[in-house]
XYZ file of C-alpha atoms in Angstrom:
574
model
C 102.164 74.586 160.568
C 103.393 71.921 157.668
C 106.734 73.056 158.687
C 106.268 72.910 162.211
C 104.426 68.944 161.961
C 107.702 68.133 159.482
C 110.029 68.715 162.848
C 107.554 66.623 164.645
C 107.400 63.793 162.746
C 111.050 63.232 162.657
C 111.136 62.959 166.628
C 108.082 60.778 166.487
C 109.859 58.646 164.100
C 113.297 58.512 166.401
C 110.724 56.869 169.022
C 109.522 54.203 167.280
C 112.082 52.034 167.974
C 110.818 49.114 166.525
C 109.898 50.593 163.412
C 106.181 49.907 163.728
C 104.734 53.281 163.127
C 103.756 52.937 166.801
C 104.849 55.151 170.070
C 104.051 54.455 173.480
C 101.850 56.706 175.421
C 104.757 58.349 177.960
C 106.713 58.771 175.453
C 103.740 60.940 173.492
C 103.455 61.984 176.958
C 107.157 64.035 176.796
C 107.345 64.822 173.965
C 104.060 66.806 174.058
C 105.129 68.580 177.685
C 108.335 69.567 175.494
C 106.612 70.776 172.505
C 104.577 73.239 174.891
C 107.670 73.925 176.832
C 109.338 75.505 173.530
C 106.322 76.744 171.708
C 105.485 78.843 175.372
C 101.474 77.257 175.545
C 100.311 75.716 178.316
C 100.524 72.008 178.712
C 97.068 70.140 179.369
C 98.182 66.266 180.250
C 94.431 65.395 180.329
C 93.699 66.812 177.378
C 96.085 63.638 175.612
C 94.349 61.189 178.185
C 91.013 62.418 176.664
C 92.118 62.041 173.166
C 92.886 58.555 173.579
C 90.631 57.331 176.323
C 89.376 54.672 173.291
C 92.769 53.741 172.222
C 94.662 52.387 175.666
C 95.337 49.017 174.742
C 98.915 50.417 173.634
C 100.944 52.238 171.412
C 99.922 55.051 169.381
C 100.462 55.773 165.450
C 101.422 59.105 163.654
C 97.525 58.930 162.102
C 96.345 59.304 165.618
C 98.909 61.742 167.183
C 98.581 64.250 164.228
C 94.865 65.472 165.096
C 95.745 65.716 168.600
C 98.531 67.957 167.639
C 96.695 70.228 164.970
C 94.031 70.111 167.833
C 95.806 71.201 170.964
C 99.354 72.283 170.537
C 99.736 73.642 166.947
C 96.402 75.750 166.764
C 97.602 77.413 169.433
C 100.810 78.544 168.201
C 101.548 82.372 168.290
C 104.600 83.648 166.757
C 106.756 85.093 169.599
C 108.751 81.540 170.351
C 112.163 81.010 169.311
C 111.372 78.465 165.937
C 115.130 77.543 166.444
C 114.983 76.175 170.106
C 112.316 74.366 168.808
C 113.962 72.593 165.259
C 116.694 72.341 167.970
C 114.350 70.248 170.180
C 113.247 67.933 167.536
C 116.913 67.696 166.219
C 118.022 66.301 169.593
C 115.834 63.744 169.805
C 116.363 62.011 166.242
C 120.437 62.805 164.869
C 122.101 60.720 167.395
C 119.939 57.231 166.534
C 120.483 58.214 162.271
C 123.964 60.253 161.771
C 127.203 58.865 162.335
C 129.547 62.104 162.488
C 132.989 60.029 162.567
C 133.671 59.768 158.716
C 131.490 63.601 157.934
C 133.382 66.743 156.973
C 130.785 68.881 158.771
C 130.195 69.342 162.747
C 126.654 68.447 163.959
C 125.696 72.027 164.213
C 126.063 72.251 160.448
C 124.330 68.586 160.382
C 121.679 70.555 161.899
C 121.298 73.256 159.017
C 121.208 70.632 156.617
C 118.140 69.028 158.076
C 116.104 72.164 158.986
C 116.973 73.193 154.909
C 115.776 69.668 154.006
C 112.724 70.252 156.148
C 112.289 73.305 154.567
C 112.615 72.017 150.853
C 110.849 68.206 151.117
C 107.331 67.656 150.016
C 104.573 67.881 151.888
C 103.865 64.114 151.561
C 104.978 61.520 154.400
C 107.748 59.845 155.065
C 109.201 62.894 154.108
C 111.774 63.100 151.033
C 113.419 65.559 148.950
C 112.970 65.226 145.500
C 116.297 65.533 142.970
C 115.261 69.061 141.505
C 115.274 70.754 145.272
C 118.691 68.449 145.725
C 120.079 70.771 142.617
C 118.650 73.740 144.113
C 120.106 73.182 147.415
C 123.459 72.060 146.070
C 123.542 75.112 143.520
C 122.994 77.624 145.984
C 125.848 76.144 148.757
C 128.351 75.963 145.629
C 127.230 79.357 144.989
C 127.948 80.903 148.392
C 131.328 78.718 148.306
C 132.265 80.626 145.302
C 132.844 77.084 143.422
C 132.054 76.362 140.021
C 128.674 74.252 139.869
C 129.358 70.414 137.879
C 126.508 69.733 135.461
C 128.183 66.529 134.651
C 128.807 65.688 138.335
C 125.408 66.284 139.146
C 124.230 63.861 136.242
C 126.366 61.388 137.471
C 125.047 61.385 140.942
C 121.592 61.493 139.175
C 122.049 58.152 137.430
C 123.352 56.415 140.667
C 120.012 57.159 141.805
C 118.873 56.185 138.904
C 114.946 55.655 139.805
C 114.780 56.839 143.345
C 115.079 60.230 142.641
C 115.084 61.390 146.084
C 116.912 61.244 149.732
C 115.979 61.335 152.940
C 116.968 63.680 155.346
C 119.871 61.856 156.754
C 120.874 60.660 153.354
C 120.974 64.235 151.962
C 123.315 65.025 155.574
C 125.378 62.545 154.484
C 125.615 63.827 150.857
C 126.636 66.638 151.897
C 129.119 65.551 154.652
C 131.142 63.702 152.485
C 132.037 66.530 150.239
C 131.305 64.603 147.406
C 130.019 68.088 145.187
C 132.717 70.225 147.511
C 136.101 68.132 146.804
C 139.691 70.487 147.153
C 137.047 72.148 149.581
C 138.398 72.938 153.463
C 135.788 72.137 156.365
C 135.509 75.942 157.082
C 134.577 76.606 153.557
C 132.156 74.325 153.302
C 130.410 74.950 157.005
C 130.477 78.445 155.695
C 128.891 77.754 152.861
C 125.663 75.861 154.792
C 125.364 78.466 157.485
C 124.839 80.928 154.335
C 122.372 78.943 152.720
C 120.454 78.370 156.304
C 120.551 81.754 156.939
C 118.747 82.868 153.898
C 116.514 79.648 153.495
C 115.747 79.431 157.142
C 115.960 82.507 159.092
C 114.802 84.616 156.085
C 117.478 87.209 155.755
C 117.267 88.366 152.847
C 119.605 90.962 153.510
C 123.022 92.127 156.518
C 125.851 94.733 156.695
C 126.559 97.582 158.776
C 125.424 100.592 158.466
C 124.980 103.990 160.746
C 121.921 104.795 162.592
C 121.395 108.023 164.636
C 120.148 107.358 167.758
C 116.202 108.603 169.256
C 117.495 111.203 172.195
C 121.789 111.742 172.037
C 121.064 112.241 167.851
C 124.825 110.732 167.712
C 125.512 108.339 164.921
C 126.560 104.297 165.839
C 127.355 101.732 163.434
C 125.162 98.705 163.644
C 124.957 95.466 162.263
C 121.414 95.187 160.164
C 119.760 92.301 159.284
C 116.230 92.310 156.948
C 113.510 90.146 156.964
C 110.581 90.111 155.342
C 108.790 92.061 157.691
C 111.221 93.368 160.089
C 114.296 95.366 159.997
C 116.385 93.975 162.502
C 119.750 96.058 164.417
C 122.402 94.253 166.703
C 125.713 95.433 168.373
C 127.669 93.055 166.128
C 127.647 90.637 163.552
C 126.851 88.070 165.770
C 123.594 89.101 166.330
C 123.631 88.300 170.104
C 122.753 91.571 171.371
C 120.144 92.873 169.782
C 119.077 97.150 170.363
C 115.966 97.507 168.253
C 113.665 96.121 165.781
C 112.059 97.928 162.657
C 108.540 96.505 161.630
C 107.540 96.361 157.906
C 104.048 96.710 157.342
C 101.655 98.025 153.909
C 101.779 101.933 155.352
C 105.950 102.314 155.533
C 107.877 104.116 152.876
C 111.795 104.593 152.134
C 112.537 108.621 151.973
C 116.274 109.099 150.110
C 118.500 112.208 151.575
C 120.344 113.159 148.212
C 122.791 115.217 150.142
C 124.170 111.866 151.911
C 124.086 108.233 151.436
C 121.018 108.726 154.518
C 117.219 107.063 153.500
C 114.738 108.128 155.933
C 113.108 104.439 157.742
C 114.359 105.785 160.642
C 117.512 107.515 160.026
C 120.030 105.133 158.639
C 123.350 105.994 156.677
C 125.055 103.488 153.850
C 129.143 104.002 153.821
C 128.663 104.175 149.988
C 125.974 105.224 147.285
C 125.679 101.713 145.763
C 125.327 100.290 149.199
C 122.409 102.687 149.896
C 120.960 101.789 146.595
C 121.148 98.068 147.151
C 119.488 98.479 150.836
C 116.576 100.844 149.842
C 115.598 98.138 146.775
C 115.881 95.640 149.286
C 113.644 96.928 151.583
C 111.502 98.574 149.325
C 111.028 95.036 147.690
C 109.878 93.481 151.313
C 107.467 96.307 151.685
C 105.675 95.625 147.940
C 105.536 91.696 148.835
C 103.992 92.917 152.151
C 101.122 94.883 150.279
C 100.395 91.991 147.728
C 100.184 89.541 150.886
C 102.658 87.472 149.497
C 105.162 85.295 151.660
C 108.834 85.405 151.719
C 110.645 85.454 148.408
C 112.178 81.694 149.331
C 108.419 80.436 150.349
C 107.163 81.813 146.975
C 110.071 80.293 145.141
C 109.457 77.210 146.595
C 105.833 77.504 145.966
C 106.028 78.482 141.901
C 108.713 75.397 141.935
C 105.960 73.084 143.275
C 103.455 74.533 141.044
C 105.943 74.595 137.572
C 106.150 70.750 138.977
C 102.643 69.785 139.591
C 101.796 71.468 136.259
C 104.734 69.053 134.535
C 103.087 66.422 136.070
C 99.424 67.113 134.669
C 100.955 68.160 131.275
C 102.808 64.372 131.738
C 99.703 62.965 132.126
C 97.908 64.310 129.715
C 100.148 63.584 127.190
C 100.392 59.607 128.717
C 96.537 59.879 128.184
C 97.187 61.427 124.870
C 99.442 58.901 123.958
C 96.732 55.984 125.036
C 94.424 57.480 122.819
C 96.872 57.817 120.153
C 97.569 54.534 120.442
C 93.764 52.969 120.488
C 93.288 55.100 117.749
C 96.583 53.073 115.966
C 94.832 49.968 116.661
C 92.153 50.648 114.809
C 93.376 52.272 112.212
C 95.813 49.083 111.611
C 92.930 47.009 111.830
C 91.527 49.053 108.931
C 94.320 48.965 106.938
C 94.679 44.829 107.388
C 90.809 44.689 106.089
C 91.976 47.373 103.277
C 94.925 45.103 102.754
C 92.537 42.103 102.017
C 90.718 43.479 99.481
C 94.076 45.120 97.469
C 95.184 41.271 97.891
C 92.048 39.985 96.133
C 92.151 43.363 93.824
C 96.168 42.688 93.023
C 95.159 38.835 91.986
C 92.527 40.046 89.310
C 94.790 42.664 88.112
C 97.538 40.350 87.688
C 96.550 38.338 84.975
C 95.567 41.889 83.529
C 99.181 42.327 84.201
C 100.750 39.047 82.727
C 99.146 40.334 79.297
C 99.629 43.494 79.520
C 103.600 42.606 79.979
C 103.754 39.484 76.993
C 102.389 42.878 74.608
C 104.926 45.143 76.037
C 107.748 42.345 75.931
C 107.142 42.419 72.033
C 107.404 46.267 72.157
C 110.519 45.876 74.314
C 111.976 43.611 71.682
C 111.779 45.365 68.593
C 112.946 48.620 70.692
C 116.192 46.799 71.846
C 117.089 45.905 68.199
C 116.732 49.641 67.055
C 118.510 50.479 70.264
C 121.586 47.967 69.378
C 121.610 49.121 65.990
C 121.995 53.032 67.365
C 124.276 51.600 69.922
C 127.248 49.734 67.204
C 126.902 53.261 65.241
C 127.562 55.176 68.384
C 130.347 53.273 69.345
C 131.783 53.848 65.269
C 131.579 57.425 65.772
C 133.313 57.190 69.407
C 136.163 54.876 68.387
C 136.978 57.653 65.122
C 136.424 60.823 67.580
C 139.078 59.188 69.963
C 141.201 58.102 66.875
C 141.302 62.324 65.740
C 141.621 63.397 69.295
C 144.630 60.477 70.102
C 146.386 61.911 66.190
C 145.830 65.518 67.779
C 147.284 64.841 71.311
C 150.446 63.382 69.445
C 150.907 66.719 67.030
C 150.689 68.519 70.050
C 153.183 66.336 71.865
C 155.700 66.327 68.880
C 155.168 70.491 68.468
C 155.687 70.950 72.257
C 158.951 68.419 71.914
C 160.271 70.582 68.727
C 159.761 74.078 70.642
C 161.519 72.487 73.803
C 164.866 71.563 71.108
C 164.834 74.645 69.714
C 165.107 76.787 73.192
C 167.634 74.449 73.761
C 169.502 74.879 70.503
C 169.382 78.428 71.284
C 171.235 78.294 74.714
C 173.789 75.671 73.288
C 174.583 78.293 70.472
C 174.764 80.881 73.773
C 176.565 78.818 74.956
C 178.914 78.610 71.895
C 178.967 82.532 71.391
C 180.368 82.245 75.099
C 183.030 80.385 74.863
C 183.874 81.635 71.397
C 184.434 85.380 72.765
C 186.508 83.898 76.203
C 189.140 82.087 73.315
C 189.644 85.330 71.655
C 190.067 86.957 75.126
C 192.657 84.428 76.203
C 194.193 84.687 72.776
C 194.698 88.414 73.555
C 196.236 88.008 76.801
C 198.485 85.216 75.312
C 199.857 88.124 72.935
C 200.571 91.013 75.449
C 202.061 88.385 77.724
C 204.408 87.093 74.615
C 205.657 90.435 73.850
C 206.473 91.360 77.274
C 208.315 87.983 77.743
C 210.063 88.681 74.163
C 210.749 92.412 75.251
C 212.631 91.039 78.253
C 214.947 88.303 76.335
C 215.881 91.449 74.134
C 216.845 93.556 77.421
C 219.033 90.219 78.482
C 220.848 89.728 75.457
C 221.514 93.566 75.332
C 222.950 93.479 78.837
C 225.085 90.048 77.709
C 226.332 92.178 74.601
C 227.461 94.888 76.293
C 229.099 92.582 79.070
C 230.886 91.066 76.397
C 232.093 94.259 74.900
C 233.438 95.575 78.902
C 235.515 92.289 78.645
C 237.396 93.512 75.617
C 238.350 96.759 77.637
C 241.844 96.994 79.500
C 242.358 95.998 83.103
C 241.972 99.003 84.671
C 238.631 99.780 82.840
C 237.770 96.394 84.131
C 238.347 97.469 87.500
C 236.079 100.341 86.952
C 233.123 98.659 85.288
C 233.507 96.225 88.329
C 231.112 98.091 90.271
C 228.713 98.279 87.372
C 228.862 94.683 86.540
C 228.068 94.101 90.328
C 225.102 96.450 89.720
C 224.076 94.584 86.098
C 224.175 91.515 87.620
C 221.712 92.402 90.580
C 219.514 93.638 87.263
C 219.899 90.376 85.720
C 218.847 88.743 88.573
C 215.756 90.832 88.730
C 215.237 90.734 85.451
C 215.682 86.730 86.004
C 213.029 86.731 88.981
C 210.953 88.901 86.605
C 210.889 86.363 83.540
C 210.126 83.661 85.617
C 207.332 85.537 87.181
C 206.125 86.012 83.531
C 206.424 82.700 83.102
C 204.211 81.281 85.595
C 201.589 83.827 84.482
C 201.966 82.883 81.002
C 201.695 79.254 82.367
C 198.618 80.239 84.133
C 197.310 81.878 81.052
C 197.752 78.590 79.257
C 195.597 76.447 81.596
C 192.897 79.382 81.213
C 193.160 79.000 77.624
C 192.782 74.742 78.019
C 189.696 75.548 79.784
C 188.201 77.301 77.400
C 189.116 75.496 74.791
C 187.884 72.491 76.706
C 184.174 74.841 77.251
C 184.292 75.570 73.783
C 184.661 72.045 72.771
C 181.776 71.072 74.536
C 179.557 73.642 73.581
C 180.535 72.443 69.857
C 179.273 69.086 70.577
C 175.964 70.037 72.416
C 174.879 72.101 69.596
C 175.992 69.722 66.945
C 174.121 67.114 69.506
C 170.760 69.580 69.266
C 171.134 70.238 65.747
C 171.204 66.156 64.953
C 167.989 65.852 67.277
C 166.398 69.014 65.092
C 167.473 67.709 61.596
C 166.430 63.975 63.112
C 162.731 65.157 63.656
C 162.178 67.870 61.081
C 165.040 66.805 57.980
C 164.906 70.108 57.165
C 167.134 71.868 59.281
C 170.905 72.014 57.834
C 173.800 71.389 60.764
C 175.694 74.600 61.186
C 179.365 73.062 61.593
C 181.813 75.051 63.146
C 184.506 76.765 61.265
C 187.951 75.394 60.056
C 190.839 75.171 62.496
C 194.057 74.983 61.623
C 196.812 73.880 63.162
C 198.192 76.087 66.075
C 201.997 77.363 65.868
C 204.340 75.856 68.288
C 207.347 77.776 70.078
C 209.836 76.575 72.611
C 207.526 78.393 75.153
C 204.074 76.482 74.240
C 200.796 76.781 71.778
C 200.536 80.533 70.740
C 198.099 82.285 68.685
C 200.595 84.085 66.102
C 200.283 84.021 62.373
C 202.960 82.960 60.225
C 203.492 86.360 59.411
C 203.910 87.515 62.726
C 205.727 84.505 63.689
C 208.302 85.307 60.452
C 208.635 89.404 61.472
C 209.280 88.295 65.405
C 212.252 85.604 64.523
C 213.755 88.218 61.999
C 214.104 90.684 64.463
C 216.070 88.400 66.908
C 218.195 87.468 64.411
C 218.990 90.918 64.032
C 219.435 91.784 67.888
C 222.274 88.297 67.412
C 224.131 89.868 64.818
C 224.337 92.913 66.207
C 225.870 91.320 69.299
C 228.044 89.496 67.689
C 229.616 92.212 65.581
C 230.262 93.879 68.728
C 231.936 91.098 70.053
């Protein structure tokens, strides 16, 4: 009936035109004959005249239409009219003078969801409003059958435009809705879809719709049918859009679901699922309407709504209570603060006797305090002493450790410079080898050429016609000699190339002499203990025509004896 008088009231309130609260008595008049029209009772026009036989001076409020209702129209209300014809009824006669569907993204059919779910949702209090928390509800569940994400900071946002109001009238929840402002990147058809979902299961109660197979009463053949459950009615149609409907299945206390475990059958009447999980999901379904049916409870959405009012109502009182609370916490402050001024009086009064308690109390104590900070001066100039020494030892310490640290870094260095020296020491003697084998070979080959000159100068001294003979073989010495030429000055450039090896090591070696007589001056410098380790006596180097060589006298003496030898002998045979 609340439901029913919520319809009402919004076509009452589209005839008051003037916005007095006040409708004439035609109008009252129609609108009555319609009501009875679409509810199927029988329309008594005295019965209004009656009613308001004292009230004819003009028009009538809501207060004095609503008992007339309850009285004659709604009391006698059965349940086999079509409750959509009638929201459809009411609809008519109030969108067109509150809704402007030009700038909307829905049609006015889905318009008309909205406002049978707000009439659904709204308190029971008039004018009629929905309150923010059934606004979230509402909004959750279309987002929901959208498949969008649901905003929690959106919604807070919208919430604190609001900001004390929290709560919309019909039209201004329509137009909430209509301009997509919680359905943005949203197409129309997804979002009429997702109202007609929500008014399905809000308003028409379906808790539950597929198809399924039944077997039919007399051919026993099996049809697919499109099933729709209520809460106390299992409804079948020819299609999914339950135009044509073949048959309805009451739900009462007495009826039971019986499973066929050979098929995906349960026993109502006989009804097949495609699928086991689909048969699972329809027999909890229905077994679920049949236990609210035997605890004579309402639709799951009505008792929803109902615990929702009730968790409310409850907030409400427990608000209360704790405002109350909160009063009587705070008389309770008031009194206590008035104690504690009194108390604070009389520690005033209390704090004045005590001070001149105090003031000689302190002029005994500064006395104490004096001789105390003399013996704590004292201490203090002997503490300091015995920190100014402790930092001396510890400054003399840090410095021996400095100057032993220093001493082990010179003498790792020391070490690598004589490395270093050891180095260079064994390249010289390696150069001073190859110097050697690369003087005798050059000295073998001057001997070979002044052989070959000898015995050129000994063919001379032949007659002609030897000459002419030893032609051929001078030819042929001469192509030696000129090998023998290309070979010497090959040997040449190598022993030239030895040379600059042999500057470069002496140049290594030189340096290595001065870094460790440059380390050794540091050592003897910090320690004057350490005695300079000079390097050993050079003499001068021998000179030949060719360049520096490392030959001994002796050597040098043997080699120019034997070439004066190899000259004499030439010249004898000359």
């Amino acid at each position: 009936k609340e439901e029913l008088l919520k319809s009402i009231w919004h076509a009452f309130t589209a005839l008051d035109l003037d916005h007095r609260g006040k409708v004439s008595k035609s109008q009252l008049k129609v609108l009555s004959h319609n009501l009875c029209t679409v509810m199927k009772i029988p329309h008594d026009p005295v019965a209004l005249e009656e009613h308001f036989k004292d009230d004819d001076t003009g028009p009538l409020s809501n207060h004095g239409y609503m008992p007339y209702l309850n009285r004659f129209i709604l009391d006698k209300v059965q349940e086999d009219f079509d409750v959509l014809e009638f929201y459809r009824m009411c609809w008519t006669l109030c969108y067109k003078k509150n809704i402007h569907s030009q700038h909307l993204l829905i049609s006015d059919r889905d318009a008309f969801k909205v406002w049978c779910i707000f009439n659904f949702l709204s308190e029971d209090k008039y004018p009629l409003v929905i309150i923010i928390e059934e606004i979230e509800y509402f909004l959750r569940k279309m987002m929901e059958a959208m498949g969008s994400g649901w905003s929690e900071e959106s919604f807070a946002d919208y919430k604190l435009q609001l900001n004390t109001k929290n709560c919309l009238t019909a039209w201004e929840l329509i137009e909430l809705v209509g301009l997509g402002l919680f359905s943005k990147g949203l197409d129309r058809q997804t979002l009429s879809m997702g109202i007609t979902e929500v008014f399905t299961e809000l308003i028409l109660d379906v808790l539950k719709q597929d198809y399924m197979m039944k077997k039919g009463h007399k051919r026993k053949n099996w049809t697919e049918r499109w099933f729709v459950l209520r809460p106390t009615s299992l409804s079948y149609y020819v299609g999914e859009d339950v135009e044509e409907k073949r048959g309805d299945i009451i739900l009462d206390q007495s009826c039971c679901v019986e499973v066929n475990k050979c098929h995906n059958i349960f026993l109502l009447f006989e009804i097949s699922a495609s699928d086991k999980k689909k048969k699972q999901e329809w027999i909890q379904a229905i077994q679920s309407c049949i236990q609210q049916l035997r605890l004579g409870l309402l639709s799951p959405h009505r008792e929803a709504r109902l615990r929702r009012r009730e968790l409310r109502q409850r907030q409400q009182v427990e608000e209360e209570d704790l405002a109350e609370r909160m009063k009587q916490l705070q008389a309770a402050s008031d009194t206590k603060q008035r104690e504690l001024e009194a108390m604070r009086m009389k520690m005033e009064e209390a704090a004045a006797k005590a001070a001149l308690e105090e003031l000689r109390r302190k002029k005994t104590q500064l006395d104490l305090q004096d001789r105390y900070r003399l013996d704590l001066e004292r201490e203090k100039m002997v503490r300091q002493q015995m920190e100014e020494q402790v930092a001396q030892k510890s400054s003399e310490l840090e410095q021996y450790l400095q100057r032993v640290r220093q001493l082990e870094d010179m003498y790792h260095r020391l070490e690598e410079a004589l490395e270093d020296e050891r180095q260079a020491k064994q390249d010289e003697e390696a150069m001073r080898k190859l110097q050697a084998r690369l003087l005798e070979e050059e000295a073998a080959k001057r001997a070979e050429l002044e052989q070959i000159q000898l015995q050129q100068q000994r063919a001379l001294c032949q007659t002609e016609a030897e000459k002419r003979e030893l032609m051929a073989e001078q030819l042929a010495k001469e192509r030696d000699l000129q090998a023998a030429t290309l070979q010497l000055e090959r040997l040449e450039k190598e022993r030239q190339g030895a040379l600059e090896q042999y500057e470069e090591v002496s140049r290594k070696l030189k340096r290595a002499a001065t870094k460790t007589k440059t380390w050794k001056d540091k050592v003897a410098k910090h320690e004057g203990l350490v005695r300079l380790i000079q390097p050993g006596h050079k003499g001068l180097q021998q000179m030949t025509n060719w360049g520096p060589a490392a030959f001994t006298d002796a050597e040098l003496e043997q080699r120019k004896k034997l070439w004066q030898d190899s000259k004499n002998q030439g010249a004898q045979a000359q």
